[in-house]
XYZ file of C-alpha atoms in Angstrom:
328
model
C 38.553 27.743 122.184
C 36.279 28.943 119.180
C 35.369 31.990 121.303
C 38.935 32.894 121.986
C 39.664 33.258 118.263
C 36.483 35.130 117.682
C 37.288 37.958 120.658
C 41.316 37.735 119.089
C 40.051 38.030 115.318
C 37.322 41.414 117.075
C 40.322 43.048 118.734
C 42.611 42.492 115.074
C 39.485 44.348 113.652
C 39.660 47.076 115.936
C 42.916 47.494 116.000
C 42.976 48.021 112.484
C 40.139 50.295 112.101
C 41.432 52.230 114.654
C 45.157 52.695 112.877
C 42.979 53.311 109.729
C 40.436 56.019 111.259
C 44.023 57.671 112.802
C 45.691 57.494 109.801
C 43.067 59.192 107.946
C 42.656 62.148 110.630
C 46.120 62.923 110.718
C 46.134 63.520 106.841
C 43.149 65.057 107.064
C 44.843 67.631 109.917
C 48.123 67.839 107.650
C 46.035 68.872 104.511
C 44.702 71.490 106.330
C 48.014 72.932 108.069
C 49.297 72.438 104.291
C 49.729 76.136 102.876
C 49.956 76.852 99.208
C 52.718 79.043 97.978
C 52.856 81.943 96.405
C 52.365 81.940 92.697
C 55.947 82.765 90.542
C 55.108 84.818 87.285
C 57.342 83.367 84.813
C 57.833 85.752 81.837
C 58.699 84.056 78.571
C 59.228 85.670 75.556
C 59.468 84.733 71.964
C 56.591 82.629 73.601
C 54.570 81.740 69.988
C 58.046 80.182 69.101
C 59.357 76.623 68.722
C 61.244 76.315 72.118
C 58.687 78.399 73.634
C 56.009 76.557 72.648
C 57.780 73.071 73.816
C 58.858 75.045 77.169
C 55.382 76.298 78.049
C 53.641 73.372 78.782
C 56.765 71.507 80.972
C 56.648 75.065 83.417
C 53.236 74.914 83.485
C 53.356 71.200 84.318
C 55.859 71.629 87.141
C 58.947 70.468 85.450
C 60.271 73.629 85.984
C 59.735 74.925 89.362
C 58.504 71.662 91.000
C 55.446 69.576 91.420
C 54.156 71.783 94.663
C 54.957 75.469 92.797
C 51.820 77.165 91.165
C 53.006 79.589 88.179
C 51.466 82.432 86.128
C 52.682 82.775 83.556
C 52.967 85.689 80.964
C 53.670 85.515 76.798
C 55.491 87.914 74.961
C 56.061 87.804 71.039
C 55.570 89.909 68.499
C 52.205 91.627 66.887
C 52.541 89.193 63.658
C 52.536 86.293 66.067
C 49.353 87.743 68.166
C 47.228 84.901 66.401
C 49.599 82.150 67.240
C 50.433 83.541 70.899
C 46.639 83.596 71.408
C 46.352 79.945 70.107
C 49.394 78.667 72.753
C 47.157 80.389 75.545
C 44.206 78.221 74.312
C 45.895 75.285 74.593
C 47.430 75.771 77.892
C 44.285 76.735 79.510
C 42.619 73.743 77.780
C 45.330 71.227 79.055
C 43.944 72.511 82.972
C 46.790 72.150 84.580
C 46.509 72.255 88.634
C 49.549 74.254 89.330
C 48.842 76.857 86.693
C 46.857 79.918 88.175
C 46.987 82.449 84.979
C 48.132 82.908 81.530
C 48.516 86.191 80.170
C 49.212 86.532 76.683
C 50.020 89.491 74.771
C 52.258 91.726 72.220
C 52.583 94.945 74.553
C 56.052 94.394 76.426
C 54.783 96.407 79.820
C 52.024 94.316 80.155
C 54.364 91.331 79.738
C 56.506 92.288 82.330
C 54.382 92.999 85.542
C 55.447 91.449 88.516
C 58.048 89.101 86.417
C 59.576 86.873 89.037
C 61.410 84.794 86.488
C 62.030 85.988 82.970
C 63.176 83.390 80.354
C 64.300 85.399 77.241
C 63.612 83.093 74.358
C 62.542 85.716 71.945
C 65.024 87.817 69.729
C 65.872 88.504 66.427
C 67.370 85.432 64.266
C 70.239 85.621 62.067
C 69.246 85.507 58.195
C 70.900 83.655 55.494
C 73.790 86.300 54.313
C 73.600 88.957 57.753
C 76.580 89.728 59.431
C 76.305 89.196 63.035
C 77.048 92.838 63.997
C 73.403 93.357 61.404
C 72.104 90.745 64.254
C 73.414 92.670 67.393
C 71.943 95.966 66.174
C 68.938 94.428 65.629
C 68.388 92.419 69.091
C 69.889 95.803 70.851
C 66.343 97.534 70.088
C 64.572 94.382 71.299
C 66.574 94.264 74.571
C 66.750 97.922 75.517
C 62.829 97.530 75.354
C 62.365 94.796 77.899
C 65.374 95.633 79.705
C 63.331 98.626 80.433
C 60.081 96.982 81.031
C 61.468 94.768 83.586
C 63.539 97.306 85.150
C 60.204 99.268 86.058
C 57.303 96.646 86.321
C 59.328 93.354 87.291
C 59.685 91.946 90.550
C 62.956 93.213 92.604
C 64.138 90.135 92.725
C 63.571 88.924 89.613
C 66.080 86.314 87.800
C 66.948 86.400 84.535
C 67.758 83.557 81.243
C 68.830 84.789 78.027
C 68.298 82.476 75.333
C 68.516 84.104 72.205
C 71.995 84.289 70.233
C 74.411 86.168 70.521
C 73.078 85.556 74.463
C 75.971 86.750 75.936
C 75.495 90.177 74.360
C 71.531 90.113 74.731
C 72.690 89.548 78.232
C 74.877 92.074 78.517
C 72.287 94.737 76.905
C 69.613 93.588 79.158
C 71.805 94.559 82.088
C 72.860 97.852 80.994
C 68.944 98.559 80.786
C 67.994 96.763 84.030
C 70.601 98.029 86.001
C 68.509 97.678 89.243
C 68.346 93.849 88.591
C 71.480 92.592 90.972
C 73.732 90.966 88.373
C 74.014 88.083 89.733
C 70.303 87.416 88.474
C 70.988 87.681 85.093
C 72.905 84.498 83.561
C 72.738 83.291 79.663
C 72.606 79.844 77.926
C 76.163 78.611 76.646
C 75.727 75.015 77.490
C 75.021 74.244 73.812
C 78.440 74.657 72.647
C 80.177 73.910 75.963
C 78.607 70.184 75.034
C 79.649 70.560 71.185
C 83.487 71.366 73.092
C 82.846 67.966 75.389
C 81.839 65.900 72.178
C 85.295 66.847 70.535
C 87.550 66.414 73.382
C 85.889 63.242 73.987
C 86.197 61.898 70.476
C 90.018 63.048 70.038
C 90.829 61.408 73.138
C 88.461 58.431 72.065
C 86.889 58.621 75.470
C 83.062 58.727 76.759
C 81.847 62.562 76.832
C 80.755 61.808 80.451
C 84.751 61.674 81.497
C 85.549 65.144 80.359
C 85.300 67.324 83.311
C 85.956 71.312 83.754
C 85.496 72.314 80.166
C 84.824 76.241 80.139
C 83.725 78.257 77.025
C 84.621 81.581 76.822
C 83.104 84.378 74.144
C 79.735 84.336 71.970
C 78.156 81.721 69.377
C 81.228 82.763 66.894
C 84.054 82.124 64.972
C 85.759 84.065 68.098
C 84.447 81.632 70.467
C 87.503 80.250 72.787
C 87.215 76.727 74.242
C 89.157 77.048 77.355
C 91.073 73.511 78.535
C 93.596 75.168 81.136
C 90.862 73.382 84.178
C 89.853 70.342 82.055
C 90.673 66.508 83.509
C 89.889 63.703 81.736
C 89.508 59.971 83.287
C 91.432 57.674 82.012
C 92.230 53.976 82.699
C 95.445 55.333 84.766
C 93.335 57.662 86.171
C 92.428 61.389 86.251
C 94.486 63.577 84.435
C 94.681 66.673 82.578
C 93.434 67.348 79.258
C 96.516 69.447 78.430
C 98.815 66.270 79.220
C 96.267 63.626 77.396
C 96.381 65.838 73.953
C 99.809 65.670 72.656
C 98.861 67.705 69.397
C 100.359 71.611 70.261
C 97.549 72.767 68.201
C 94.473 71.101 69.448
C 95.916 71.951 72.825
C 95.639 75.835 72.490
C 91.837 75.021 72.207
C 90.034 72.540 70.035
C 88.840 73.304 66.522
C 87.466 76.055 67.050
C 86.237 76.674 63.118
C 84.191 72.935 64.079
C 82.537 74.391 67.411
C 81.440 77.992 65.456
C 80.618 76.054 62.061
C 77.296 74.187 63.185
C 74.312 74.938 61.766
C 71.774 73.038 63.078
C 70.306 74.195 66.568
C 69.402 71.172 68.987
C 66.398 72.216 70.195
C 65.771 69.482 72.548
C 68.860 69.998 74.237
C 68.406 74.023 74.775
C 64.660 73.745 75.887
C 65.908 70.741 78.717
C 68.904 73.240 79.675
C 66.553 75.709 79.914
C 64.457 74.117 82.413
C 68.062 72.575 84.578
C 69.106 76.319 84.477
C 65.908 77.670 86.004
C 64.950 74.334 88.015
C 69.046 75.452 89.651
C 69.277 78.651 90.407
C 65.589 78.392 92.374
C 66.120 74.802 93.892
C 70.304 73.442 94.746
C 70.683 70.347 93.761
C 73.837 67.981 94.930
C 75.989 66.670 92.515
C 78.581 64.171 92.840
C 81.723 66.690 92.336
C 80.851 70.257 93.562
C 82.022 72.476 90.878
C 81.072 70.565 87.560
C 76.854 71.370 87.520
C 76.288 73.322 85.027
C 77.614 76.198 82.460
C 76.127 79.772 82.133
C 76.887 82.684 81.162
C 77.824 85.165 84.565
C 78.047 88.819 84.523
C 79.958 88.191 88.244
C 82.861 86.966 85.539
C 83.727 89.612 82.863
C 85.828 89.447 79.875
C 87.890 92.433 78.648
C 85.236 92.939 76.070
C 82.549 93.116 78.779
C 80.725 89.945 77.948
C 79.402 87.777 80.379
C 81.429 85.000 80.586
C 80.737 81.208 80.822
C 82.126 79.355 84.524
C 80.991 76.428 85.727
C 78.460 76.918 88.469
C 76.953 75.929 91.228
C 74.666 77.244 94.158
C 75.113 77.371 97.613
C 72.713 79.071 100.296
C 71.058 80.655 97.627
C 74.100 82.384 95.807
C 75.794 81.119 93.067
C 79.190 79.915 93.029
C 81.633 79.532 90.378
C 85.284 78.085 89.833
C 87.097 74.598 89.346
C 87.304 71.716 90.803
């Protein structure tokens, strides 16, 4: 009987080293059928920057473009920042991180450009205490026209295109008219910012969670100009879904919430931009499902034009590689 178990407890042993030595060659055989991609340059300028500086690190880390993607990725700022730009390089080459395959840093917007697969467009010029904001356009027109041209001639056909910098929907719009070769539907701008600033006040008039306002669309630059549009929005109430139109009884708030409110912040949430910034990107190069098919995101679209030519801001989504935009 004590021999039995001793031949049943040998065969348990072989069995298992068996499974174990198969296990191990079949990872062994998938590791080697395993083929890396192709690096994506991802351009980012304004790189020596707050938000640059926080973004670097999370595309270099895979937050981005995803934990199998390897990046290069190229700095661009300005020849006062040179010192700091260098010092961001030092860092991200000191942090060794496994998907990142290059870092090119420099001032010379050419350079910056070459074989740009992704271009975020942090960098542009701010608005000073006492500028008008037509002072600001003229000044980010010469900064756009230049690496609108750059990309146009050294960037990848295919490249896509973020705007970051305010007023991004004309930064967008310059960059276009200098790129013209990039398809249009490459080029999209941040807007989510005050599209959330628009949620917050709906929510709060309509005492409401933010996270039951649906179909909110912004139309028009960072501005006194800027138009919250309402004619899509739903709201979910205890009786229901129903229109924001219907749920606002005040005539005034219902032509478009305060807009003097939306145009009169000050402070810039950071946080919030640089983790849009990475959902944008992480988006329009991997679909993800969402619960209701149109409400994913809001950019800015050149697909979607308003009379004044500026990219305007739809709710978007991507299917089979295009993007898609409309209500629910």
């Amino acid at each position: 009987m004590e021999q039995e178990y001793i031949i049943l407890l040998q065969k348990i042993l072989v069995v298992l080293f068996s499974v174990t030595l198969f296990w191990k060659i079949i990872k062994h055989i998938c590791g080697l059928l395993v083929i890396e991609k192709e690096p994506v340059t991802v351009l980012v300028t304004g790189a020596a920057g707050q938000i640059g500086y926080a973004l670097l690190p999370m595309i270099a880390r895979g937050v981005m473009l995803g934990p199998d993607q390897p990046v290069i990725i190229h700095m661009l700022d300005i020849e006062p920042a040179a010192e700091a730009l260098n010092g961001v390089k030092m860092e991200l080459i000191d942090a060794a991180f496994p998907l990142l395959k290059d870092v090119v840093a420099t001032t010379d917007v050419v350079e910056a450009c070459q074989g740009v697969n992704i271009a975020v467009m942090v960098g542009g010029f701010p608005r000073k205490e006492g500028m008008k904001r037509k002072d600001v356009m003229s000044k980010n027109v010469s900064i756009y026209k230049a690496q609108a041209s750059a990309l146009e001639q050294h960037a990848a056909p295919d490249c896509k295109v973020l705007v970051v910098a305010n007023p991004a929907n004309t930064n967008a719009l310059i960059l276009k008219e200098f790129a013209p070769s990039i398809p249009e539907k490459n080029i999209t701008c941040l807007t989510r910012l005050d599209h959330n600033r628009a949620l917050g006040q709906i929510s709060e008039k309509l005492n409401v969670h933010v996270s039951d306002v649906w179909n909110v669309i912004i139309w028009g630059n960072h501005s006194s100009t800027q138009y919250p549009d309402i004619n899509h929005a739903t709201v979910k109430t205890t009786n229901g879904e129903k229109s924001v139109r219907d749920a606002i009884a005040n005539d005034n708030c219902r032509e478009g919430p305060p807009l003097s409110k939306l145009a009169s912040y000050r402070v810039h949430c950071q946080l919030q931009v640089l983790l849009v910034i990475i959902y944008v990107i992480g988006f329009l190069e991997h679909p993800r499902e969402h619960g209701c098919p149109w409400e994913c995101t809001l950019m800015g679209h050149m697909e979607f034009s308003l009379a004044l030519c500026t990219p305007s801001q739809l709710h978007v989504r991507k299917d089979n590689g295009q993007l898609l935009m409309g209500s629910r």
